[in-house]
XYZ file of C-alpha atoms in Angstrom:
490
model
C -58.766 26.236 -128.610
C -55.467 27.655 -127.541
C -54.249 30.110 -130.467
C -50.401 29.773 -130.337
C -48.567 28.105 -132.747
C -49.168 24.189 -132.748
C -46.928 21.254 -133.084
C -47.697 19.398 -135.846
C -45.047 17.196 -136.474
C -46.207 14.679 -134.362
C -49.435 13.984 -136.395
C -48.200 14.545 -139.934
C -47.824 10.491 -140.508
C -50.869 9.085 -139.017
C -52.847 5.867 -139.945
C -56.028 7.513 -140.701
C -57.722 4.000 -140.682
C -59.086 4.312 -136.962
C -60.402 8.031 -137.669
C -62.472 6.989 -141.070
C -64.004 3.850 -139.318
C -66.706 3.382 -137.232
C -67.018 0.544 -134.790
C -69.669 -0.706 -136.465
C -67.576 -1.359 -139.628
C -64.779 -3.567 -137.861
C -66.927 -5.043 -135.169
C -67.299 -9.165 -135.391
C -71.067 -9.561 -135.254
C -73.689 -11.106 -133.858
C -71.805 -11.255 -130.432
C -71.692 -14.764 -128.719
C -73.394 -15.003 -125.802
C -74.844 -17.477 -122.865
C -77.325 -16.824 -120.390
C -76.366 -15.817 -116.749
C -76.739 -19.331 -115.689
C -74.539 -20.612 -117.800
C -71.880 -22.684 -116.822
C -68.165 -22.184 -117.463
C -68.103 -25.554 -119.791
C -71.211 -23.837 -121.423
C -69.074 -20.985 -122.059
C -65.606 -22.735 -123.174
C -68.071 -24.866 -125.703
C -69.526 -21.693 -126.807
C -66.154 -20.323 -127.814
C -65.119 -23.689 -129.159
C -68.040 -24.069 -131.502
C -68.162 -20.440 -133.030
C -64.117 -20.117 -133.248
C -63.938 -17.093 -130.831
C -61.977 -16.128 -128.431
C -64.901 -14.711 -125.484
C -68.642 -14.892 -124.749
C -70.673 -12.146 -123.147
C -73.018 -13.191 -120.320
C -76.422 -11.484 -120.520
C -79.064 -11.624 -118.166
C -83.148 -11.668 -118.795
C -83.469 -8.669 -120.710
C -80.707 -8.831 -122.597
C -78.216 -6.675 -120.944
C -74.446 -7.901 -121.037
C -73.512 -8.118 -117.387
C -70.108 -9.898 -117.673
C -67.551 -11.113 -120.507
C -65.618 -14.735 -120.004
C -62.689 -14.863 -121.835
C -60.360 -17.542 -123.243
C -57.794 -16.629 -120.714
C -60.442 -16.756 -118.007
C -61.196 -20.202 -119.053
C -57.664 -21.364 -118.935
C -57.299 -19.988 -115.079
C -59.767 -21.754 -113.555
C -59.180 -24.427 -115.451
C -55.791 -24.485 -114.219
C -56.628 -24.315 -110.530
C -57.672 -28.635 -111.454
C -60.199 -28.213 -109.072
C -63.291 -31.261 -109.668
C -65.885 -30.276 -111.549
C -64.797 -26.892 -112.636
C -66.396 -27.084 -115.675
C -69.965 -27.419 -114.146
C -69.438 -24.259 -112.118
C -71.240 -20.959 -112.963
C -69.456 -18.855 -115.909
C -70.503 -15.940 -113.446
C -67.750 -16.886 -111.477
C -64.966 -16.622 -113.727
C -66.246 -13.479 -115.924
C -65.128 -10.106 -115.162
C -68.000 -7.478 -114.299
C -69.261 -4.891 -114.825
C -68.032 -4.076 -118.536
C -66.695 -1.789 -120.222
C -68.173 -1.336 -123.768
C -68.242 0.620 -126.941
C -71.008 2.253 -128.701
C -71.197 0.997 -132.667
C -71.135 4.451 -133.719
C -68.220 5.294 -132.435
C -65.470 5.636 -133.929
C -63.014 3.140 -134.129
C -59.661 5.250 -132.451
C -62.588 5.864 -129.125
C -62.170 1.780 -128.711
C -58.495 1.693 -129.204
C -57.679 4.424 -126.814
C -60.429 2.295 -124.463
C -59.060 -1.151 -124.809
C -55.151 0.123 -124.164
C -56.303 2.417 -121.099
C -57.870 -0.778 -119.806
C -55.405 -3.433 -120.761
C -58.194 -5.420 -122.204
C -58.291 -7.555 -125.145
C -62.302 -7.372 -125.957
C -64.347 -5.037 -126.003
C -67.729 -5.478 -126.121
C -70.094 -3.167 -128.716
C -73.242 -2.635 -126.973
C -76.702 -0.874 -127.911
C -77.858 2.138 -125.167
C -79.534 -0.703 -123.211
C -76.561 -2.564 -122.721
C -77.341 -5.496 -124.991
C -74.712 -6.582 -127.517
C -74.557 -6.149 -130.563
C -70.601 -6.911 -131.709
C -67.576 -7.343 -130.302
C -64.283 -5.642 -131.096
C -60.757 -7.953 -130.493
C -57.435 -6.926 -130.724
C -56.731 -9.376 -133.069
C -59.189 -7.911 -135.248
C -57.560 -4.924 -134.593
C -54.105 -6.022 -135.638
C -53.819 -4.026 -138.943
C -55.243 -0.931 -137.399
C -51.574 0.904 -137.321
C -52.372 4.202 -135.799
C -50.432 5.040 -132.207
C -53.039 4.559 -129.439
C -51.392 8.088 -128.188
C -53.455 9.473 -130.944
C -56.679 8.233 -129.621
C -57.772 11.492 -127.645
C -61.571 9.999 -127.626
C -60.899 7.742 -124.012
C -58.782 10.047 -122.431
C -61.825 12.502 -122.349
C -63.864 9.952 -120.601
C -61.297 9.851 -117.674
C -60.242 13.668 -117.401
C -60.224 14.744 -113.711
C -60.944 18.509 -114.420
C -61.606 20.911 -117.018
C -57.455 21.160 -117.308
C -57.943 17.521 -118.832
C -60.312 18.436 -121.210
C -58.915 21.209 -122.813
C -55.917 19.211 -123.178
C -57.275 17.073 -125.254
C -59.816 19.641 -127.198
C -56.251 20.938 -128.107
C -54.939 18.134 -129.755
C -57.719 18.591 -132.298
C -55.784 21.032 -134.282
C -52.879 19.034 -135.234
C -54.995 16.138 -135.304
C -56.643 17.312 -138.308
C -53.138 18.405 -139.879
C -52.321 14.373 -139.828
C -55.615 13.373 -140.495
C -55.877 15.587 -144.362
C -51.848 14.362 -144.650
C -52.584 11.033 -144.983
C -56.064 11.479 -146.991
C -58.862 11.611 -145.105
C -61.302 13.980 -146.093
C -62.245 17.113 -144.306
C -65.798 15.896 -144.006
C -64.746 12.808 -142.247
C -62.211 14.845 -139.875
C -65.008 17.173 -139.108
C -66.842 13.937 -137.732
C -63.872 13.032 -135.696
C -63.776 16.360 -134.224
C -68.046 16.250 -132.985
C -67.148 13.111 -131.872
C -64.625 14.321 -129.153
C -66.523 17.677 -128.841
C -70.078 15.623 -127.569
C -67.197 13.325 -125.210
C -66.260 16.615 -123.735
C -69.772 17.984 -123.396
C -70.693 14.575 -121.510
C -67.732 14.669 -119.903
C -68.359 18.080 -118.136
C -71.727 16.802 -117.503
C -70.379 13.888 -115.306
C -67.916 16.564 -113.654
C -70.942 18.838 -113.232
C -73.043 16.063 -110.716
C -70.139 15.272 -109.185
C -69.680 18.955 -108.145
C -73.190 18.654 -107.370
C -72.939 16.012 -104.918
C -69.846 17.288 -102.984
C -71.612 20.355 -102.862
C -74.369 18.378 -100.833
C -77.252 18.909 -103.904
C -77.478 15.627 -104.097
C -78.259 13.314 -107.161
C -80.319 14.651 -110.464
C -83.671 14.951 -109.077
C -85.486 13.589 -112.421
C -85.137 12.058 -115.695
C -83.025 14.557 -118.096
C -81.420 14.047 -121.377
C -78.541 16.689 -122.500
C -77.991 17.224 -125.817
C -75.943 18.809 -128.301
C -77.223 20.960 -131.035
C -75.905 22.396 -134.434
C -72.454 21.090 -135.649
C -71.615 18.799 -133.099
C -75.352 17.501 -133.184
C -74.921 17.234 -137.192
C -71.226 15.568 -136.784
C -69.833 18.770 -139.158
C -67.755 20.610 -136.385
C -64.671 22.039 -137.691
C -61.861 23.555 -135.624
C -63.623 26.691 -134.044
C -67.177 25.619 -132.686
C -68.891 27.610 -129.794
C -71.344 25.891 -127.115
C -74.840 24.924 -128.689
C -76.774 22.207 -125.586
C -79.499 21.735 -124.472
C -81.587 20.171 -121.525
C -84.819 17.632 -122.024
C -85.903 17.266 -117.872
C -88.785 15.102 -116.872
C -90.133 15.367 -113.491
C -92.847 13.541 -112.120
C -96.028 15.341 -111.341
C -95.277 15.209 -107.605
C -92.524 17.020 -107.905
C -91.548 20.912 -107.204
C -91.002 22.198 -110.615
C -88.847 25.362 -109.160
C -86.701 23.055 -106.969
C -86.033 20.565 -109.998
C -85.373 23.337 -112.402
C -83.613 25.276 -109.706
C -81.131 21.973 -109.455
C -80.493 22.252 -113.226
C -80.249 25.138 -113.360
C -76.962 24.862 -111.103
C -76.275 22.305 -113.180
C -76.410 24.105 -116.554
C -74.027 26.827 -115.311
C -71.189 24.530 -113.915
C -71.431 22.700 -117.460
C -71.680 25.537 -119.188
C -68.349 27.358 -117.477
C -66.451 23.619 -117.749
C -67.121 23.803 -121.113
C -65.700 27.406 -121.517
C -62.488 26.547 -119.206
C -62.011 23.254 -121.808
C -61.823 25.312 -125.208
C -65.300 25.502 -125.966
C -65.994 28.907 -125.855
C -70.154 30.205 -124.447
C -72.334 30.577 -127.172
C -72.626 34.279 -128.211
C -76.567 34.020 -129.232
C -77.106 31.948 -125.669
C -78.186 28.546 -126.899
C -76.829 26.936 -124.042
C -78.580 25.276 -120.995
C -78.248 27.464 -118.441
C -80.614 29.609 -120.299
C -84.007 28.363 -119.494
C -85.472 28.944 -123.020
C -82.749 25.811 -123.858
C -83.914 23.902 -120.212
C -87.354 23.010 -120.824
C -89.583 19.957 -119.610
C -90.353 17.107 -122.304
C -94.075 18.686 -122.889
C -92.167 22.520 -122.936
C -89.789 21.395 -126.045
C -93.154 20.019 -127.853
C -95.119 23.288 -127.225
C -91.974 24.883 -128.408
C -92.061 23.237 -131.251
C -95.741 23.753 -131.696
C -95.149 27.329 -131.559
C -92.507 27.184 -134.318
C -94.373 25.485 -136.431
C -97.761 27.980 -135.867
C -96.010 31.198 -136.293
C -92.732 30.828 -137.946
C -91.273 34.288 -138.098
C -87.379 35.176 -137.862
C -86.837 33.940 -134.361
C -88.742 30.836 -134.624
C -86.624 29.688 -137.512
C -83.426 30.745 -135.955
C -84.519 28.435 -133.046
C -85.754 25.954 -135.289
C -82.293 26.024 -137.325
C -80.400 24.496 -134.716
C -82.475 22.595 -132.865
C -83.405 19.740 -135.213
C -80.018 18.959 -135.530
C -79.475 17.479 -132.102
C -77.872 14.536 -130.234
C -78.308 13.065 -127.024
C -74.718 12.931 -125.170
C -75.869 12.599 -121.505
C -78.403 11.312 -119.158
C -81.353 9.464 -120.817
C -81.452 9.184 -124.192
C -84.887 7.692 -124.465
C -86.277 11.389 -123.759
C -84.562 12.618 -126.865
C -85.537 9.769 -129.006
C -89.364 10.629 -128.561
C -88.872 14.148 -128.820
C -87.063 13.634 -131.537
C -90.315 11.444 -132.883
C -92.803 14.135 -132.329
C -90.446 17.005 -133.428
C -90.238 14.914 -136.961
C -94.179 14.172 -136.985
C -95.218 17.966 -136.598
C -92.891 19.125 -139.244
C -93.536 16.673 -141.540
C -97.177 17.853 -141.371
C -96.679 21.604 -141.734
C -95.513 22.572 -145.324
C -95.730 25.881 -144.407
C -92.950 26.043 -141.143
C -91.078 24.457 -144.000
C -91.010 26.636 -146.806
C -90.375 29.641 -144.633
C -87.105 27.404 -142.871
C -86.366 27.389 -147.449
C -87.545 30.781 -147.670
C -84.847 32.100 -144.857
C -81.867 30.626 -147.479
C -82.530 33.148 -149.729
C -81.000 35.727 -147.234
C -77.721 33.429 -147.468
C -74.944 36.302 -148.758
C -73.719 34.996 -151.878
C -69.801 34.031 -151.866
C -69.813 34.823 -155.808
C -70.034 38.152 -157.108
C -70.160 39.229 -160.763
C -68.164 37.187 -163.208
C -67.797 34.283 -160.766
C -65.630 36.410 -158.906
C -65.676 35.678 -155.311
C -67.285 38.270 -153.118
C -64.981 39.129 -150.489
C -64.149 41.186 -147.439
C -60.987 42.134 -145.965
C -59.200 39.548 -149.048
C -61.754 36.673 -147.779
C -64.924 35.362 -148.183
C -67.395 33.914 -145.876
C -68.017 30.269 -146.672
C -70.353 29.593 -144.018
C -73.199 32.327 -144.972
C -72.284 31.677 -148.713
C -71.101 27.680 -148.508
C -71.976 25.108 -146.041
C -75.268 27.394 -144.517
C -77.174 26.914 -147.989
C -76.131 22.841 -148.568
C -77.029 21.760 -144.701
C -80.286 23.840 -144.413
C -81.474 23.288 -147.525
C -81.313 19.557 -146.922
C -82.397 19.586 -143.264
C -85.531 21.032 -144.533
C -85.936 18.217 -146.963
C -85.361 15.670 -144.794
C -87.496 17.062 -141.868
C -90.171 16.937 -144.886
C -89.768 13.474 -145.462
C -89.683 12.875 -141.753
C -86.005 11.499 -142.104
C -84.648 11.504 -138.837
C -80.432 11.554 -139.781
C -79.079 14.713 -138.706
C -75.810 14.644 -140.500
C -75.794 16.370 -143.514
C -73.968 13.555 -145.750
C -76.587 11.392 -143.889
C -79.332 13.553 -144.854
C -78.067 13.637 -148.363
C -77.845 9.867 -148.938
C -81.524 9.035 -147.382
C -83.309 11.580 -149.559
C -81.127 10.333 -152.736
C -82.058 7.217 -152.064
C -86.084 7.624 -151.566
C -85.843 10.145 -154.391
C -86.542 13.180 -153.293
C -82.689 14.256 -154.725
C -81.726 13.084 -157.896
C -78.753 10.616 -158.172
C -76.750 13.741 -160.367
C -77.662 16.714 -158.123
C -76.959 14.323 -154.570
C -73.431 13.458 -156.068
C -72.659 17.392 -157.453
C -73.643 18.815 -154.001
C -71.779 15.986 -152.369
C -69.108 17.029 -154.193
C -69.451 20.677 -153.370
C -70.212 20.279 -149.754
C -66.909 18.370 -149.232
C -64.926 20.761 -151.354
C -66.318 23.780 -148.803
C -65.298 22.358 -145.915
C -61.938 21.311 -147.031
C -60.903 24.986 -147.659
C -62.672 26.120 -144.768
C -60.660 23.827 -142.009
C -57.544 24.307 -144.357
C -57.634 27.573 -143.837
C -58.777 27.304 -140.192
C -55.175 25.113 -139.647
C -53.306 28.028 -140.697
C -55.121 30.374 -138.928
C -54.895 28.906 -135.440
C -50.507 27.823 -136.200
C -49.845 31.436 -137.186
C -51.685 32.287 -133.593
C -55.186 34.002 -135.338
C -58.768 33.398 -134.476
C -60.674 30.456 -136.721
C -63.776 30.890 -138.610
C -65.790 30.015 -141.371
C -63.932 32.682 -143.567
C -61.232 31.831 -146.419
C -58.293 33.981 -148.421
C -59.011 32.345 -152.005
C -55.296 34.087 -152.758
C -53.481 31.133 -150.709
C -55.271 28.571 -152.773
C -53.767 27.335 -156.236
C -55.289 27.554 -159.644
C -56.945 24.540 -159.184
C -58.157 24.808 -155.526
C -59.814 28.277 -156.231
C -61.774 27.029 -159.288
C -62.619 23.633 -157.590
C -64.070 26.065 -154.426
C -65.722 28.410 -157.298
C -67.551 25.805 -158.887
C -68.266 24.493 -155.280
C -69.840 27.778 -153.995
C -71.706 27.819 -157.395
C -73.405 24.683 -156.387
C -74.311 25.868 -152.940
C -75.838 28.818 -154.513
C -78.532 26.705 -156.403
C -79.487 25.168 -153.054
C -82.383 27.995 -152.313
C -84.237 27.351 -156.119
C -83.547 23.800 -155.666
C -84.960 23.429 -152.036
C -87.966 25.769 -152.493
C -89.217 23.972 -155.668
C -88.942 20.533 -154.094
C -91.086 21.261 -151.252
C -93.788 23.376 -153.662
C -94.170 19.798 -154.893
């Protein structure tokens, strides 16, 4: 993140509709479709009868392979040649295309639909098969300047230049973002969002380096993932690298050679990231260390290793690796490690307590008299804040074997199977979003007047009602420890 002084201006009056929504929430769903041999008068009754304006063309399995649009329709139509109507759809669709994940959120399709001129975008699963569809008439009252939408430009950036471009828009993002009332929490899951874009992103750049470099194509199936914040969708403006590597070669193959390749690999993502704002992890949980490049049957036995002797490095591991996301390659790999990683801790009570046990060591923001504990006129709200709420509820959820990794996520599923009570899920809600509104606040001001950001606030700048609100908040967070521990003793 560059440090000088940023220019806000631009972003202080910003629809904050496209940065709150997900695509899932706007999407028209199901998504019409007809079957690859369809014919175009199959397709124009298609749109006819449900009232839309295009139908996705999926083959056997499922998988969208082309979109026929009204305007399609009307072209070949308008060539009057006989019969038009009983000719494939497949030859008026346009293929292969371009689609939108559901989770996304909904400024990544906007900046997608005007880079591509296109009208409809299709909202498909990881296989390719539809789920929605996103128009721009349904995007009519979405307001926000598709200049803002830094999400698609990411996907297209020719060079690490490119990316850190657009990782520096964050910044005053956020500034226009909290002006027009959209809550830090929500921000902070715009600002993952982009961060696991870059990471893939650099991936991408990193096999086509690869391949002009004559190393040819990944050798295997791999999955690269993001771990910590950006896994947990709670980045704020000064994250460091946290990835990771699943790889799965065959049995045939040279395990040197393939982790060798990946190795490569790893250190050309790992610098791109670097040159692109994300600064190298200072405790090395990146891939191009090979304790974070491991097989699909190395990441369980790392896990089972955790879990059987769970001393001060194990937990530190285990801290930030259960919080991850898939952003590249196969995400099928980190969906069943993900499954086994849940199963074994689930079953051991004991890795779990001592993940509870390691809050206590959380320095407490609050001194005596609720005064807040500070150092050089600020006080950490990381060690004494956010650490406390999001580990304390990852290791409830990883007890319940609830697989969200956000911590709002996390929150909601054990409220609603009971393992939190209605009252204490709303008051550390409450106190979780309070936290990390004074924390990027003060991170804003930090990076315009040209200092380093971190997790560390001046309570002084706040207002009367700001520092009490963050006193009560840091109050809450303190309980977290007593709370957690006595919830998994039962």
């Amino acid at each position: 993140m560059s440090g000088g002084g940023m220019d806000a201006a631009q972003f202080e009056r910003i629809d904050g509709f496209p940065y709150r929504k997900r695509v899932r929430d706007t999407m028209s769903a199901p998504a019409v479709t007809v079957p690859a041999d369809a014919t175009l008068g199959d397709a124009v009754e298609a749109m006819t009868t449900r009232a839309v304006s295009s139908v996705l063309v999926v083959d056997g399995t499922g998988r969208c392979v082309g979109i026929v649009t009204e305007r399609d329709a009307l072209r070949a139509l308008r060539r009057d040649i006989p019969g038009v109507l009983a000719t494939p759809a497949a030859a008026a669709m346009t293929s292969p295309v371009a689609g939108v994940a559901a989770d996304d959120f909904l400024f990544r399709a906007i900046g997608r639909m005007d880079r591509l001129g296109v009208r409809h975008l299709p909202v498909l699963d990881a296989a390719g098969r539809p789920l929605g569809m996103l128009s721009a008439r349904t995007l009519l009252k979405v307001r926000s300047s598709t200049a803002l939408a830094v999400g698609d430009e990411v996907d297209v950036a020719a060079d690490a230049a490119a990316l850190r471009a657009a990782h520096d828009r964050l910044p005053p993002l956020a500034v226009g973002l909290l002006a027009d009332g959209v809550p830090a929490t929500g921000i902070a899951g715009v600002v993952s969002a982009v961060t696991r874009d870059i990471t893939a992103r650099a991936a991408a750049l990193a096999i086509a380096s690869a391949r002009a470099e004559g190393r040819g194509e990944p050798p295997c199936r791999w999955c690269l993932l993001v771990l910590g914040s950006a896994g947990r969708g709670d980045s704020l403006l000064a994250p460091d690298q946290d990835n990771a590597l699943i790889l799965d070669p065959p049995a045939s193959t040279d395990a040197n050679a393939v982790d060798a390749w990946f190795a490569a690999f790893a250190g050309r993502l790992n610098e791109t990231l670097a040159e692109a704002g994300i600064p190298l992890c200072k405790g090395g949980v990146m891939a191009r260390e090979p304790a974070f490049r491991r097989t699909a049957v190395g990441w369980r036995a790392a896990v089972d290793g955790w879990i059987a002797k769970p001393d001060g490095e194990a937990v530190l591991a285990a801290d930030i690796f259960f919080d991850f996301a898939p952003v590249a390659g196969d995400a099928a790999l980190a969906d069943g490690l993900r499954a086994d990683a849940l199963a074994r801790a689930a079953a051991a009570p004991v890795f779990l307590r001592r993940l509870a046990a390691d809050l206590d060591g959380a320095a407490a923001a609050l001194g005596w008299l609720g005064r807040f504990r500070l150092v050089d006129g600020r006080v950490d709200l990381k060690r004494g804040g956010t650490l406390p709420i999001t580990a304390g509820l990852r290791a409830l959820a990883l007890r319940r074997g609830i697989a969200a990794t956000s911590t709002l996520d996390r929150l909601e599923a054990l409220r609603a199977v009971g393992a939190v009570g209605a009252e204490d899920a709303a008051a550390i809600g409450e106190a979780y979003g309070v936290i990390v509104d004074a924390v990027m606040r003060q991170q804003i001001a930090d990076l315009a007047a040209g200092r380093p950001a971190g997790p560390r606030v001046d309570p002084r700048a706040l207002d009367r009602r700001s520092r009490r609100a963050l006193r009560a908040a840091v109050g809450r967070a303190a309980l977290m420890p007593a709370m957690v521990n006595d919830a998994l003793a039962g």
